[in-house]
């Protein structure tokens, strides 16, 4: 019977926001949380934007079209990356 030696390397990993030059941008959007007549969420969503004020403006436009829709959630998509540390 032949045995094979195995070698393991233990590495520390760190999760951090991806701020590298080639990282995707952080984007912002809003979703309407108002319940409709049949108790389902409206769920209309603004376009995502790297400028947080653009989706905020969308909420006012949406409320003008639907005056009873006054509840929203902000959706933030921020890229993260796993960073490999030195072997321990």
PDB file of N, CA and C in Angstrom:
ATOM      1  N   UNK A   1       0.846  -1.171   0.000  1.00  0.00           N
ATOM      2  CA  UNK A   1       0.000   0.000   0.000  1.00  0.00           C
ATOM      3  C   UNK A   1       0.894   1.237   0.000  1.00  0.00           C
ATOM      4  N   UNK A   2       0.601   2.156  -0.883  1.00  0.00           N
ATOM      5  CA  UNK A   2       1.382   3.381  -0.988  1.00  0.00           C
ATOM      6  C   UNK A   2       0.628   4.527  -0.338  1.00  0.00           C
ATOM      7  N   UNK A   3       1.311   5.306   0.468  1.00  0.00           N
ATOM      8  CA  UNK A   3       0.683   6.479   1.072  1.00  0.00           C
ATOM      9  C   UNK A   3       1.265   7.722   0.432  1.00  0.00           C
ATOM     10  N   UNK A   4       0.440   8.707   0.288  1.00  0.00           N
ATOM     11  CA  UNK A   4       0.857   9.971  -0.302  1.00  0.00           C
ATOM     12  C   UNK A   4       0.869  11.030   0.779  1.00  0.00           C
ATOM     13  N   UNK A   5       1.970  11.729   0.878  1.00  0.00           N
ATOM     14  CA  UNK A   5       2.052  12.813   1.864  1.00  0.00           C
ATOM     15  C   UNK A   5       1.242  14.003   1.358  1.00  0.00           C
ATOM     16  N   UNK A   6       0.538  14.610   2.239  1.00  0.00           N
ATOM     17  CA  UNK A   6      -0.257  15.794   1.878  1.00  0.00           C
ATOM     18  C   UNK A   6       0.266  16.985   2.655  1.00  0.00           C
ATOM     19  N   UNK A   7       0.212  18.110   2.002  1.00  0.00           N
ATOM     20  CA  UNK A   7       0.656  19.346   2.635  1.00  0.00           C
ATOM     21  C   UNK A   7      -0.500  20.339   2.610  1.00  0.00           C
ATOM     22  N   UNK A   8      -0.791  20.918   3.740  1.00  0.00           N
ATOM     23  CA  UNK A   8      -1.875  21.883   3.850  1.00  0.00           C
ATOM     24  C   UNK A   8      -1.307  23.250   4.202  1.00  0.00           C
ATOM     25  N   UNK A   9      -1.850  24.269   3.600  1.00  0.00           N
ATOM     26  CA  UNK A   9      -1.468  25.645   3.945  1.00  0.00           C
ATOM     27  C   UNK A   9      -2.719  26.323   4.503  1.00  0.00           C
ATOM     28  N   UNK A  10      -2.594  26.846   5.694  1.00  0.00           N
ATOM     29  CA  UNK A  10      -3.713  27.549   6.317  1.00  0.00           C
ATOM     30  C   UNK A  10      -3.540  29.043   6.048  1.00  0.00           C
ATOM     31  N   UNK A  11      -4.594  29.656   5.559  1.00  0.00           N
ATOM     32  CA  UNK A  11      -4.540  31.055   5.154  1.00  0.00           C
ATOM     33  C   UNK A  11      -5.660  31.818   5.843  1.00  0.00           C
ATOM     34  N   UNK A  12      -5.338  32.999   6.331  1.00  0.00           N
ATOM     35  CA  UNK A  12      -6.365  33.881   6.890  1.00  0.00           C
ATOM     36  C   UNK A  12      -7.003  34.671   5.753  1.00  0.00           C
ATOM     37  N   UNK A  13      -8.318  34.773   5.780  1.00  0.00           N
ATOM     38  CA  UNK A  13      -9.050  35.566   4.789  1.00  0.00           C
ATOM     39  C   UNK A  13      -9.747  36.711   5.505  1.00  0.00           C
ATOM     40  N   UNK A  14      -9.841  37.824   4.824  1.00  0.00           N
ATOM     41  CA  UNK A  14     -10.525  38.998   5.349  1.00  0.00           C
ATOM     42  C   UNK A  14     -11.541  39.461   4.312  1.00  0.00           C
ATOM     43  N   UNK A  15     -12.728  39.788   4.761  1.00  0.00           N
ATOM     44  CA  UNK A  15     -13.750  40.356   3.891  1.00  0.00           C
ATOM     45  C   UNK A  15     -13.731  41.865   4.075  1.00  0.00           C
ATOM     46  N   UNK A  16     -13.643  42.599   2.956  1.00  0.00           N
ATOM     47  CA  UNK A  16     -13.584  44.063   3.044  1.00  0.00           C
ATOM     48  C   UNK A  16     -14.312  44.670   1.850  1.00  0.00           C
ATOM     49  N   UNK A  17     -14.773  45.920   1.998  1.00  0.00           N
ATOM     50  CA  UNK A  17     -15.370  46.598   0.836  1.00  0.00           C
ATOM     51  C   UNK A  17     -14.334  46.680  -0.284  1.00  0.00           C
ATOM     52  N   UNK A  18     -14.774  46.419  -1.497  1.00  0.00           N
ATOM     53  CA  UNK A  18     -13.877  46.465  -2.659  1.00  0.00           C
ATOM     54  C   UNK A  18     -13.743  47.904  -3.122  1.00  0.00           C
ATOM     55  N   UNK A  19     -12.605  48.493  -2.848  1.00  0.00           N
ATOM     56  CA  UNK A  19     -12.346  49.883  -3.226  1.00  0.00           C
ATOM     57  C   UNK A  19     -11.251  49.974  -4.279  1.00  0.00           C
ATOM     58  N   UNK A  20     -10.955  48.859  -4.927  1.00  0.00           N
ATOM     59  CA  UNK A  20      -9.957  48.865  -5.987  1.00  0.00           C
ATOM     60  C   UNK A  20     -10.478  49.667  -7.175  1.00  0.00           C
ATOM     61  N   UNK A  21      -9.557  50.139  -8.010  1.00  0.00           N
ATOM     62  CA  UNK A  21      -9.945  50.956  -9.166  1.00  0.00           C
ATOM     63  C   UNK A  21     -10.891  50.230 -10.118  1.00  0.00           C
ATOM     64  N   UNK A  22     -10.770  48.911 -10.210  1.00  0.00           N
ATOM     65  CA  UNK A  22     -11.620  48.156 -11.141  1.00  0.00           C
ATOM     66  C   UNK A  22     -12.878  47.591 -10.473  1.00  0.00           C
ATOM     67  N   UNK A  23     -13.137  47.967  -9.235  1.00  0.00           N
ATOM     68  CA  UNK A  23     -14.324  47.472  -8.523  1.00  0.00           C
ATOM     69  C   UNK A  23     -15.591  48.081  -9.119  1.00  0.00           C
ATOM     70  N   UNK A  24     -16.688  47.325  -9.115  1.00  0.00           N
ATOM     71  CA  UNK A  24     -17.961  47.910  -9.541  1.00  0.00           C
ATOM     72  C   UNK A  24     -18.341  49.041  -8.592  1.00  0.00           C
ATOM     73  N   UNK A  25     -19.097  50.009  -9.073  1.00  0.00           N
ATOM     74  CA  UNK A  25     -19.480  51.120  -8.191  1.00  0.00           C
ATOM     75  C   UNK A  25     -20.540  50.687  -7.180  1.00  0.00           C
ATOM     76  N   UNK A  26     -20.583  51.387  -6.064  1.00  0.00           N
ATOM     77  CA  UNK A  26     -21.687  51.230  -5.124  1.00  0.00           C
ATOM     78  C   UNK A  26     -22.901  51.869  -5.796  1.00  0.00           C
ATOM     79  N   UNK A  27     -24.023  51.173  -5.767  1.00  0.00           N
ATOM     80  CA  UNK A  27     -25.229  51.720  -6.394  1.00  0.00           C
ATOM     81  C   UNK A  27     -26.356  51.816  -5.369  1.00  0.00           C
ATOM     82  N   UNK A  28     -27.286  52.703  -5.652  1.00  0.00           N
ATOM     83  CA  UNK A  28     -28.408  52.997  -4.768  1.00  0.00           C
ATOM     84  C   UNK A  28     -29.704  52.889  -5.567  1.00  0.00           C
ATOM     85  N   UNK A  29     -30.749  52.425  -4.901  1.00  0.00           N
ATOM     86  CA  UNK A  29     -32.079  52.358  -5.509  1.00  0.00           C
ATOM     87  C   UNK A  29     -33.102  52.392  -4.370  1.00  0.00           C
ATOM     88  N   UNK A  30     -34.361  52.616  -4.724  1.00  0.00           N
ATOM     89  CA  UNK A  30     -35.458  52.561  -3.767  1.00  0.00           C
ATOM     90  C   UNK A  30     -36.530  51.625  -4.285  1.00  0.00           C
ATOM     91  N   UNK A  31     -37.194  50.924  -3.342  1.00  0.00           N
ATOM     92  CA  UNK A  31     -38.322  50.050  -3.668  1.00  0.00           C
ATOM     93  C   UNK A  31     -39.518  50.513  -2.866  1.00  0.00           C
ATOM     94  N   UNK A  32     -40.664  50.560  -3.506  1.00  0.00           N
ATOM     95  CA  UNK A  32     -41.894  50.951  -2.824  1.00  0.00           C
ATOM     96  C   UNK A  32     -42.402  49.778  -1.988  1.00  0.00           C
ATOM     97  N   UNK A  33     -42.637  50.044  -0.699  1.00  0.00           N
ATOM     98  CA  UNK A  33     -43.105  49.013   0.234  1.00  0.00           C
ATOM     99  C   UNK A  33     -44.604  49.065   0.495  1.00  0.00           C
ATOM    100  N   UNK A  34     -45.274  50.053  -0.056  1.00  0.00           N
ATOM    101  CA  UNK A  34     -46.697  50.240   0.220  1.00  0.00           C
ATOM    102  C   UNK A  34     -47.503  49.021  -0.223  1.00  0.00           C
ATOM    103  N   UNK A  35     -48.431  48.592   0.627  1.00  0.00           N
ATOM    104  CA  UNK A  35     -49.293  47.474   0.290  1.00  0.00           C
ATOM    105  C   UNK A  35     -50.439  47.948  -0.589  1.00  0.00           C
ATOM    106  N   UNK A  36     -50.758  47.163  -1.599  1.00  0.00           N
ATOM    107  CA  UNK A  36     -51.848  47.490  -2.513  1.00  0.00           C
ATOM    108  C   UNK A  36     -53.162  46.950  -1.946  1.00  0.00           C
ATOM    109  N   UNK A  37     -54.247  47.119  -2.687  1.00  0.00           N
ATOM    110  CA  UNK A  37     -55.573  46.701  -2.219  1.00  0.00           C
ATOM    111  C   UNK A  37     -55.645  45.207  -1.915  1.00  0.00           C
ATOM    112  N   UNK A  38     -54.864  44.389  -2.636  1.00  0.00           N
ATOM    113  CA  UNK A  38     -54.895  42.944  -2.394  1.00  0.00           C
ATOM    114  C   UNK A  38     -53.787  42.492  -1.418  1.00  0.00           C
ATOM    115  N   UNK A  39     -53.267  43.442  -0.623  1.00  0.00           N
ATOM    116  CA  UNK A  39     -52.251  43.176   0.409  1.00  0.00           C
ATOM    117  C   UNK A  39     -50.926  42.643  -0.136  1.00  0.00           C
ATOM    118  N   UNK A  40     -50.622  42.978  -1.368  1.00  0.00           N
ATOM    119  CA  UNK A  40     -49.299  42.660  -1.905  1.00  0.00           C
ATOM    120  C   UNK A  40     -48.498  43.954  -1.983  1.00  0.00           C
ATOM    121  N   UNK A  41     -47.209  43.814  -1.874  1.00  0.00           N
ATOM    122  CA  UNK A  41     -46.330  44.982  -1.919  1.00  0.00           C
ATOM    123  C   UNK A  41     -46.290  45.543  -3.335  1.00  0.00           C
ATOM    124  N   UNK A  42     -46.336  46.863  -3.460  1.00  0.00           N
ATOM    125  CA  UNK A  42     -46.226  47.501  -4.765  1.00  0.00           C
ATOM    126  C   UNK A  42     -44.945  47.047  -5.461  1.00  0.00           C
ATOM    127  N   UNK A  43     -43.811  47.135  -4.759  1.00  0.00           N
ATOM    128  CA  UNK A  43     -42.513  46.639  -5.225  1.00  0.00           C
ATOM    129  C   UNK A  43     -41.958  47.365  -6.447  1.00  0.00           C
ATOM    130  N   UNK A  44     -42.558  48.484  -6.823  1.00  0.00           N
ATOM    131  CA  UNK A  44     -41.957  49.270  -7.909  1.00  0.00           C
ATOM    132  C   UNK A  44     -40.568  49.705  -7.435  1.00  0.00           C
ATOM    133  N   UNK A  45     -39.611  49.685  -8.335  1.00  0.00           N
ATOM    134  CA  UNK A  45     -38.221  49.975  -7.972  1.00  0.00           C
ATOM    135  C   UNK A  45     -37.636  51.028  -8.888  1.00  0.00           C
ATOM    136  N   UNK A  46     -36.885  51.931  -8.289  1.00  0.00           N
ATOM    137  CA  UNK A  46     -36.207  52.959  -9.073  1.00  0.00           C
ATOM    138  C   UNK A  46     -35.049  52.331  -9.834  1.00  0.00           C
ATOM    139  N   UNK A  47     -34.578  52.998 -10.879  1.00  0.00           N
ATOM    140  CA  UNK A  47     -33.341  52.536 -11.502  1.00  0.00           C
ATOM    141  C   UNK A  47     -32.184  52.685 -10.511  1.00  0.00           C
ATOM    142  N   UNK A  48     -31.240  51.762 -10.560  1.00  0.00           N
ATOM    143  CA  UNK A  48     -30.051  51.851  -9.700  1.00  0.00           C
ATOM    144  C   UNK A  48     -29.127  52.926 -10.250  1.00  0.00           C
ATOM    145  N   UNK A  49     -28.449  53.607  -9.340  1.00  0.00           N
ATOM    146  CA  UNK A  49     -27.567  54.701  -9.739  1.00  0.00           C
ATOM    147  C   UNK A  49     -26.408  54.815  -8.752  1.00  0.00           C
ATOM    148  N   UNK A  50     -25.227  55.211  -9.242  1.00  0.00           N
ATOM    149  CA  UNK A  50     -24.136  55.482  -8.310  1.00  0.00           C
ATOM    150  C   UNK A  50     -24.343  56.788  -7.545  1.00  0.00           C
ATOM    151  N   UNK A  51     -25.282  57.608  -7.996  1.00  0.00           N
ATOM    152  CA  UNK A  51     -25.619  58.869  -7.328  1.00  0.00           C
ATOM    153  C   UNK A  51     -26.860  58.626  -6.470  1.00  0.00           C
ATOM    154  N   UNK A  52     -26.738  58.661  -5.132  1.00  0.00           N
ATOM    155  CA  UNK A  52     -27.889  58.336  -4.284  1.00  0.00           C
ATOM    156  C   UNK A  52     -29.062  59.301  -4.407  1.00  0.00           C
ATOM    157  N   UNK A  53     -28.859  60.502  -4.931  1.00  0.00           N
ATOM    158  CA  UNK A  53     -29.972  61.450  -5.038  1.00  0.00           C
ATOM    159  C   UNK A  53     -30.915  61.116  -6.189  1.00  0.00           C
ATOM    160  N   UNK A  54     -30.444  60.420  -7.210  1.00  0.00           N
ATOM    161  CA  UNK A  54     -31.324  60.077  -8.341  1.00  0.00           C
ATOM    162  C   UNK A  54     -32.456  59.149  -7.914  1.00  0.00           C
ATOM    163  N   UNK A  55     -32.194  58.062  -7.191  1.00  0.00           N
ATOM    164  CA  UNK A  55     -33.306  57.221  -6.738  1.00  0.00           C
ATOM    165  C   UNK A  55     -34.214  57.932  -5.735  1.00  0.00           C
ATOM    166  N   UNK A  56     -33.653  58.852  -4.957  1.00  0.00           N
ATOM    167  CA  UNK A  56     -34.492  59.615  -4.031  1.00  0.00           C
ATOM    168  C   UNK A  56     -35.495  60.453  -4.812  1.00  0.00           C
ATOM    169  N   UNK A  57     -35.064  61.032  -5.912  1.00  0.00           N
ATOM    170  CA  UNK A  57     -35.979  61.816  -6.757  1.00  0.00           C
ATOM    171  C   UNK A  57     -37.084  60.922  -7.315  1.00  0.00           C
ATOM    172  N   UNK A  58     -36.749  59.668  -7.628  1.00  0.00           N
ATOM    173  CA  UNK A  58     -37.744  58.729  -8.148  1.00  0.00           C
ATOM    174  C   UNK A  58     -38.880  58.538  -7.164  1.00  0.00           C
ATOM    175  N   UNK A  59     -38.590  58.504  -5.849  1.00  0.00           N
ATOM    176  CA  UNK A  59     -39.648  58.285  -4.862  1.00  0.00           C
ATOM    177  C   UNK A  59     -40.715  59.369  -4.952  1.00  0.00           C
ATOM    178  N   UNK A  60     -40.292  60.609  -5.194  1.00  0.00           N
ATOM    179  CA  UNK A  60     -41.265  61.705  -5.318  1.00  0.00           C
ATOM    180  C   UNK A  60     -42.094  61.556  -6.586  1.00  0.00           C
ATOM    181  N   UNK A  61     -41.457  61.141  -7.676  1.00  0.00           N
ATOM    182  CA  UNK A  61     -42.199  60.902  -8.921  1.00  0.00           C
ATOM    183  C   UNK A  61     -43.218  59.778  -8.722  1.00  0.00           C
ATOM    184  N   UNK A  62     -42.798  58.705  -8.048  1.00  0.00           N
ATOM    185  CA  UNK A  62     -43.694  57.565  -7.816  1.00  0.00           C
ATOM    186  C   UNK A  62     -44.870  57.985  -6.941  1.00  0.00           C
ATOM    187  N   UNK A  63     -44.600  58.804  -5.919  1.00  0.00           N
ATOM    188  CA  UNK A  63     -45.682  59.234  -5.033  1.00  0.00           C
ATOM    189  C   UNK A  63     -46.638  60.191  -5.756  1.00  0.00           C
ATOM    190  N   UNK A  64     -46.124  60.981  -6.689  1.00  0.00           N
ATOM    191  CA  UNK A  64     -47.027  61.851  -7.470  1.00  0.00           C
ATOM    192  C   UNK A  64     -48.017  61.004  -8.266  1.00  0.00           C
ATOM    193  N   UNK A  65     -47.539  59.871  -8.813  1.00  0.00           N
ATOM    194  CA  UNK A  65     -48.413  58.978  -9.584  1.00  0.00           C
ATOM    195  C   UNK A  65     -49.335  58.157  -8.674  1.00  0.00           C
ATOM    196  N   UNK A  66     -48.859  57.876  -7.460  1.00  0.00           N
ATOM    197  CA  UNK A  66     -49.605  57.048  -6.500  1.00  0.00           C
ATOM    198  C   UNK A  66     -49.532  57.728  -5.135  1.00  0.00           C
ATOM    199  N   UNK A  67     -50.391  58.731  -4.871  1.00  0.00           N
ATOM    200  CA  UNK A  67     -50.296  59.535  -3.641  1.00  0.00           C
ATOM    201  C   UNK A  67     -50.341  58.735  -2.338  1.00  0.00           C
ATOM    202  N   UNK A  68     -50.913  57.556  -2.362  1.00  0.00           N
ATOM    203  CA  UNK A  68     -50.995  56.753  -1.147  1.00  0.00           C
ATOM    204  C   UNK A  68     -49.720  55.921  -0.891  1.00  0.00           C
ATOM    205  N   UNK A  69     -48.779  55.940  -1.830  1.00  0.00           N
ATOM    206  CA  UNK A  69     -47.535  55.161  -1.697  1.00  0.00           C
ATOM    207  C   UNK A  69     -46.481  56.018  -0.999  1.00  0.00           C
ATOM    208  N   UNK A  70     -46.359  55.792   0.307  1.00  0.00           N
ATOM    209  CA  UNK A  70     -45.481  56.641   1.125  1.00  0.00           C
ATOM    210  C   UNK A  70     -44.404  55.867   1.883  1.00  0.00           C
ATOM    211  N   UNK A  71     -44.260  54.577   1.613  1.00  0.00           N
ATOM    212  CA  UNK A  71     -43.289  53.760   2.337  1.00  0.00           C
ATOM    213  C   UNK A  71     -42.285  53.152   1.356  1.00  0.00           C
ATOM    214  N   UNK A  72     -40.980  53.329   1.655  1.00  0.00           N
ATOM    215  CA  UNK A  72     -39.921  52.902   0.728  1.00  0.00           C
ATOM    216  C   UNK A  72     -38.774  52.243   1.482  1.00  0.00           C
ATOM    217  N   UNK A  73     -38.016  51.442   0.781  1.00  0.00           N
ATOM    218  CA  UNK A  73     -36.783  50.853   1.310  1.00  0.00           C
ATOM    219  C   UNK A  73     -35.644  51.255   0.388  1.00  0.00           C
ATOM    220  N   UNK A  74     -34.515  51.612   0.989  1.00  0.00           N
ATOM    221  CA  UNK A  74     -33.333  51.926   0.189  1.00  0.00           C
ATOM    222  C   UNK A  74     -32.559  50.631  -0.048  1.00  0.00           C
ATOM    223  N   UNK A  75     -32.159  50.421  -1.280  1.00  0.00           N
ATOM    224  CA  UNK A  75     -31.386  49.238  -1.660  1.00  0.00           C
ATOM    225  C   UNK A  75     -29.986  49.700  -2.033  1.00  0.00           C
ATOM    226  N   UNK A  76     -29.009  49.282  -1.263  1.00  0.00           N
ATOM    227  CA  UNK A  76     -27.629  49.672  -1.527  1.00  0.00           C
ATOM    228  C   UNK A  76     -26.856  48.430  -1.924  1.00  0.00           C
ATOM    229  N   UNK A  77     -26.207  48.498  -3.068  1.00  0.00           N
ATOM    230  CA  UNK A  77     -25.355  47.389  -3.501  1.00  0.00           C
ATOM    231  C   UNK A  77     -23.913  47.872  -3.459  1.00  0.00           C
ATOM    232  N   UNK A  78     -23.166  47.310  -2.507  1.00  0.00           N
ATOM    233  CA  UNK A  78     -21.772  47.703  -2.291  1.00  0.00           C
ATOM    234  C   UNK A  78     -20.897  46.483  -2.545  1.00  0.00           C
ATOM    235  N   UNK A  79     -19.939  46.577  -3.475  1.00  0.00           N
ATOM    236  CA  UNK A  79     -19.094  45.414  -3.749  1.00  0.00           C
ATOM    237  C   UNK A  79     -18.123  45.130  -2.598  1.00  0.00           C
ATOM    238  N   UNK A  80     -17.954  43.868  -2.306  1.00  0.00           N
ATOM    239  CA  UNK A  80     -17.019  43.403  -1.277  1.00  0.00           C
ATOM    240  C   UNK A  80     -16.090  42.398  -1.914  1.00  0.00           C
ATOM    241  N   UNK A  81     -14.934  42.201  -1.303  1.00  0.00           N
ATOM    242  CA  UNK A  81     -13.946  41.261  -1.834  1.00  0.00           C
ATOM    243  C   UNK A  81     -13.308  40.511  -0.676  1.00  0.00           C
ATOM    244  N   UNK A  82     -12.970  39.248  -0.934  1.00  0.00           N
ATOM    245  CA  UNK A  82     -12.223  38.455   0.040  1.00  0.00           C
ATOM    246  C   UNK A  82     -10.741  38.724  -0.216  1.00  0.00           C
ATOM    247  N   UNK A  83     -10.035  39.072   0.833  1.00  0.00           N
ATOM    248  CA  UNK A  83      -8.615  39.410   0.745  1.00  0.00           C
ATOM    249  C   UNK A  83      -7.834  38.303   1.430  1.00  0.00           C
ATOM    250  N   UNK A  84      -6.915  37.719   0.679  1.00  0.00           N
ATOM    251  CA  UNK A  84      -6.115  36.613   1.222  1.00  0.00           C
ATOM    252  C   UNK A  84      -4.937  37.162   2.006  1.00  0.00           C
ATOM    253  N   UNK A  85      -4.838  36.719   3.243  1.00  0.00           N
ATOM    254  CA  UNK A  85      -3.751  37.161   4.094  1.00  0.00           C
ATOM    255  C   UNK A  85      -2.529  36.262   3.966  1.00  0.00           C
ATOM    256  N   UNK A  86      -1.597  36.465   4.819  1.00  0.00           N
ATOM    257  CA  UNK A  86      -0.365  35.676   4.839  1.00  0.00           C
ATOM    258  C   UNK A  86      -0.631  34.300   5.444  1.00  0.00           C
ATOM    259  N   UNK A  87       0.075  33.297   4.987  1.00  0.00           N
ATOM    260  CA  UNK A  87      -0.085  31.970   5.620  1.00  0.00           C
ATOM    261  C   UNK A  87       0.235  32.053   7.108  1.00  0.00           C
ATOM    262  N   UNK A  88      -0.519  31.314   7.906  1.00  0.00           N
ATOM    263  CA  UNK A  88      -0.272  31.330   9.350  1.00  0.00           C
ATOM    264  C   UNK A  88       0.604  30.171   9.763  1.00  0.00           C
TER     265      UNK A  88
END
